[in-house]
Amino acid sequence: MVEMWNIAIQTHADEEAEVCAVPQFKINTEEKWGIGWKYSLKCLNCGYISPVVKLYKEITTGKRGRKAAAVNINLQAGLLDMPLGKSRTRLLQADLDIPPPAESGMSKLSNYVSSKTTDLNNESMRTKVEEVKNDKICGFG
Ligand SMILES: [Zn+2]
């Protein structure tokens, strides 16, 4: 959020300093990406519109299309460890006046996070089995 304001103030100063000394910003556009947002600001004095700034970090998942927002992956990772499904999570967010993410997007990320978690667990188990085998060989051999 702070980065967005700094970008808007700096680019406004670079482009409009001669015509508008003191900007007065309001939100120009806002776009939801799951529970992440991106915004642009508009100066009410001179009409300057800032670049669109993402208020989330992106993660490359290797999937086609738009990059995933880290907050959305974190949400799914957190939900794996809770007795709360997608529908209840969306209802909870709506009750809290937080626009809920699309259920289809949540499903895709849930599948991605579940797959990655399974891979991690398999790798962890493989490592432990190797350690036990090595202990047997060294301990009883
Ligand atoms: Zn201005």
Coordinates of C-alpha atoms and ligand atoms in Angstrom, one line a residue:
M1 CA 0.0 0.0 0.0
V2 CA 2.8 2.4 0.9
E3 CA 4.6 1.5 -2.3
M4 CA 1.5 2.4 -4.3
W5 CA 1.3 5.8 -2.7
N6 CA 5.0 6.4 -3.2
I7 CA 4.8 5.4 -6.9
A8 CA 1.7 7.7 -7.4
I9 CA 3.3 10.7 -5.6
Q10 CA 6.6 10.2 -7.5
T11 CA 5.2 9.8 -11.0
H12 CA 2.7 12.6 -10.4
A13 CA 5.7 14.9 -9.3
D14 CA 7.7 13.7 -12.4
E15 CA 4.9 14.4 -14.9
E16 CA 2.6 17.1 -13.4
A17 CA 4.8 19.2 -11.1
E18 CA 4.5 22.3 -13.2
V19 CA 0.7 22.2 -13.3
C20 CA -0.2 20.6 -10.0
A21 CA 1.9 21.2 -7.0
V22 CA -0.2 19.4 -4.4
P23 CA -2.0 16.3 -5.6
Q24 CA -5.3 15.1 -4.2
F25 CA -5.6 11.4 -4.9
K26 CA -8.6 9.2 -5.0
I27 CA -8.9 5.6 -6.1
N28 CA -9.3 5.4 -9.9
T29 CA -9.5 1.6 -10.5
E30 CA -9.5 -1.3 -8.2
E31 CA -9.3 -4.9 -9.3
K32 CA -9.6 -8.0 -7.2
W33 CA -7.4 -11.1 -7.7
G34 CA -8.6 -13.6 -5.2
I35 CA -8.0 -11.8 -1.9
G36 CA -5.3 -9.6 -3.5
W37 CA -6.0 -6.2 -5.0
K38 CA -4.4 -3.9 -7.5
Y39 CA -5.2 -0.2 -7.7
S40 CA -4.5 3.0 -9.7
L41 CA -5.0 6.5 -8.3
K42 CA -6.3 9.7 -9.9
C43 CA -5.5 13.2 -8.9
L44 CA -8.6 15.2 -8.6
N45 CA -6.8 18.5 -9.2
C46 CA -5.2 17.7 -12.6
G47 CA -6.6 14.4 -13.8
Y48 CA -3.3 12.5 -13.6
I49 CA -3.8 8.7 -13.4
S50 CA -1.1 6.6 -11.7
P51 CA 0.2 3.3 -13.0
V52 CA -1.7 0.3 -11.7
V53 CA 0.1 -1.2 -8.7
K54 CA -0.4 -4.7 -7.4
L55 CA -0.7 -4.9 -3.6
Y56 CA 0.4 -8.5 -3.6
K57 CA 3.5 -10.5 -4.5
E58 CA 3.2 -12.9 -7.5
I59 CA 4.3 -16.4 -7.6
T60 CA 5.2 -18.4 -10.7
T61 CA 3.4 -21.7 -10.4
G62 CA 4.3 -23.0 -13.9
K63 CA 0.7 -23.0 -14.8
R64 CA -0.6 -21.1 -17.9
G65 CA -2.3 -17.7 -17.5
R66 CA -2.0 -15.0 -14.9
K67 CA 0.5 -15.5 -12.1
A68 CA -0.8 -16.5 -8.8
A69 CA -0.9 -14.0 -5.9
A70 CA 1.1 -15.2 -2.9
V71 CA -1.8 -14.3 -0.5
N72 CA -4.1 -16.6 -2.4
I73 CA -1.7 -19.5 -2.2
N74 CA -1.1 -18.7 1.5
L75 CA -4.9 -18.8 2.1
Q76 CA -5.1 -22.3 0.5
A77 CA -2.1 -23.5 2.4
G78 CA -3.7 -22.3 5.6
L79 CA -7.0 -23.9 4.8
L80 CA -5.3 -27.3 4.4
D81 CA -4.7 -27.3 8.1
M82 CA -8.2 -26.1 9.1
P83 CA -11.7 -27.7 9.2
L84 CA -12.9 -24.9 7.0
G85 CA -13.8 -25.5 3.3
K86 CA -13.9 -23.1 0.4
S87 CA -17.6 -22.3 0.8
R88 CA -17.4 -21.6 4.5
T89 CA -14.3 -19.5 3.9
R90 CA -16.1 -17.4 1.3
L91 CA -19.1 -17.0 3.6
L92 CA -16.8 -15.9 6.5
Q93 CA -15.1 -13.3 4.2
A94 CA -18.5 -12.1 3.0
D95 CA -19.7 -11.8 6.7
L96 CA -16.5 -9.8 7.4
D97 CA -17.3 -7.5 4.4
I98 CA -14.3 -8.8 2.6
P99 CA -15.1 -9.6 -1.1
P100 CA -14.6 -13.4 -1.3
P101 CA -12.4 -14.9 -4.1
A102 CA -14.1 -16.9 -6.8
E103 CA -14.7 -20.5 -5.9
S104 CA -13.2 -21.8 -9.1
G105 CA -10.0 -19.9 -8.5
M106 CA -9.9 -21.2 -5.0
S107 CA -10.3 -24.8 -6.3
K108 CA -7.5 -24.4 -8.8
L109 CA -5.1 -23.1 -6.1
S110 CA -6.3 -25.6 -3.6
N111 CA -5.4 -28.4 -6.1
Y112 CA -2.0 -26.8 -6.7
V113 CA -1.2 -26.4 -3.0
S114 CA -2.4 -30.0 -2.2
S115 CA -0.2 -31.4 -5.0
K116 CA 2.8 -29.5 -3.7
T117 CA 2.1 -30.6 -0.1
T118 CA 1.9 -34.2 -1.3
D119 CA 5.2 -33.8 -3.1
L120 CA 6.8 -32.4 0.0
N121 CA 5.4 -35.2 2.2
N122 CA 6.6 -37.9 -0.2
E123 CA 10.0 -36.4 -0.4
S124 CA 10.2 -36.1 3.4
M125 CA 9.1 -39.8 3.8
R126 CA 11.6 -40.9 1.2
T127 CA 14.4 -39.1 3.1
K128 CA 13.3 -40.7 6.4
V129 CA 13.1 -44.2 4.8
E130 CA 16.6 -43.7 3.5
E131 CA 17.8 -42.7 6.9
V132 CA 16.3 -45.8 8.5
K133 CA 17.8 -48.0 5.9
N134 CA 21.2 -46.5 6.4
D135 CA 20.8 -46.8 10.2
K136 CA 20.0 -50.5 9.8
I137 CA 22.9 -51.1 7.5
C138 CA 25.3 -49.3 9.8
G139 CA 23.8 -50.3 13.1
F140 CA 23.4 -54.1 12.4
G141 CA 25.8 -54.7 9.7
Ligands
ZN1 ZN -2.4 16.6 -9.7

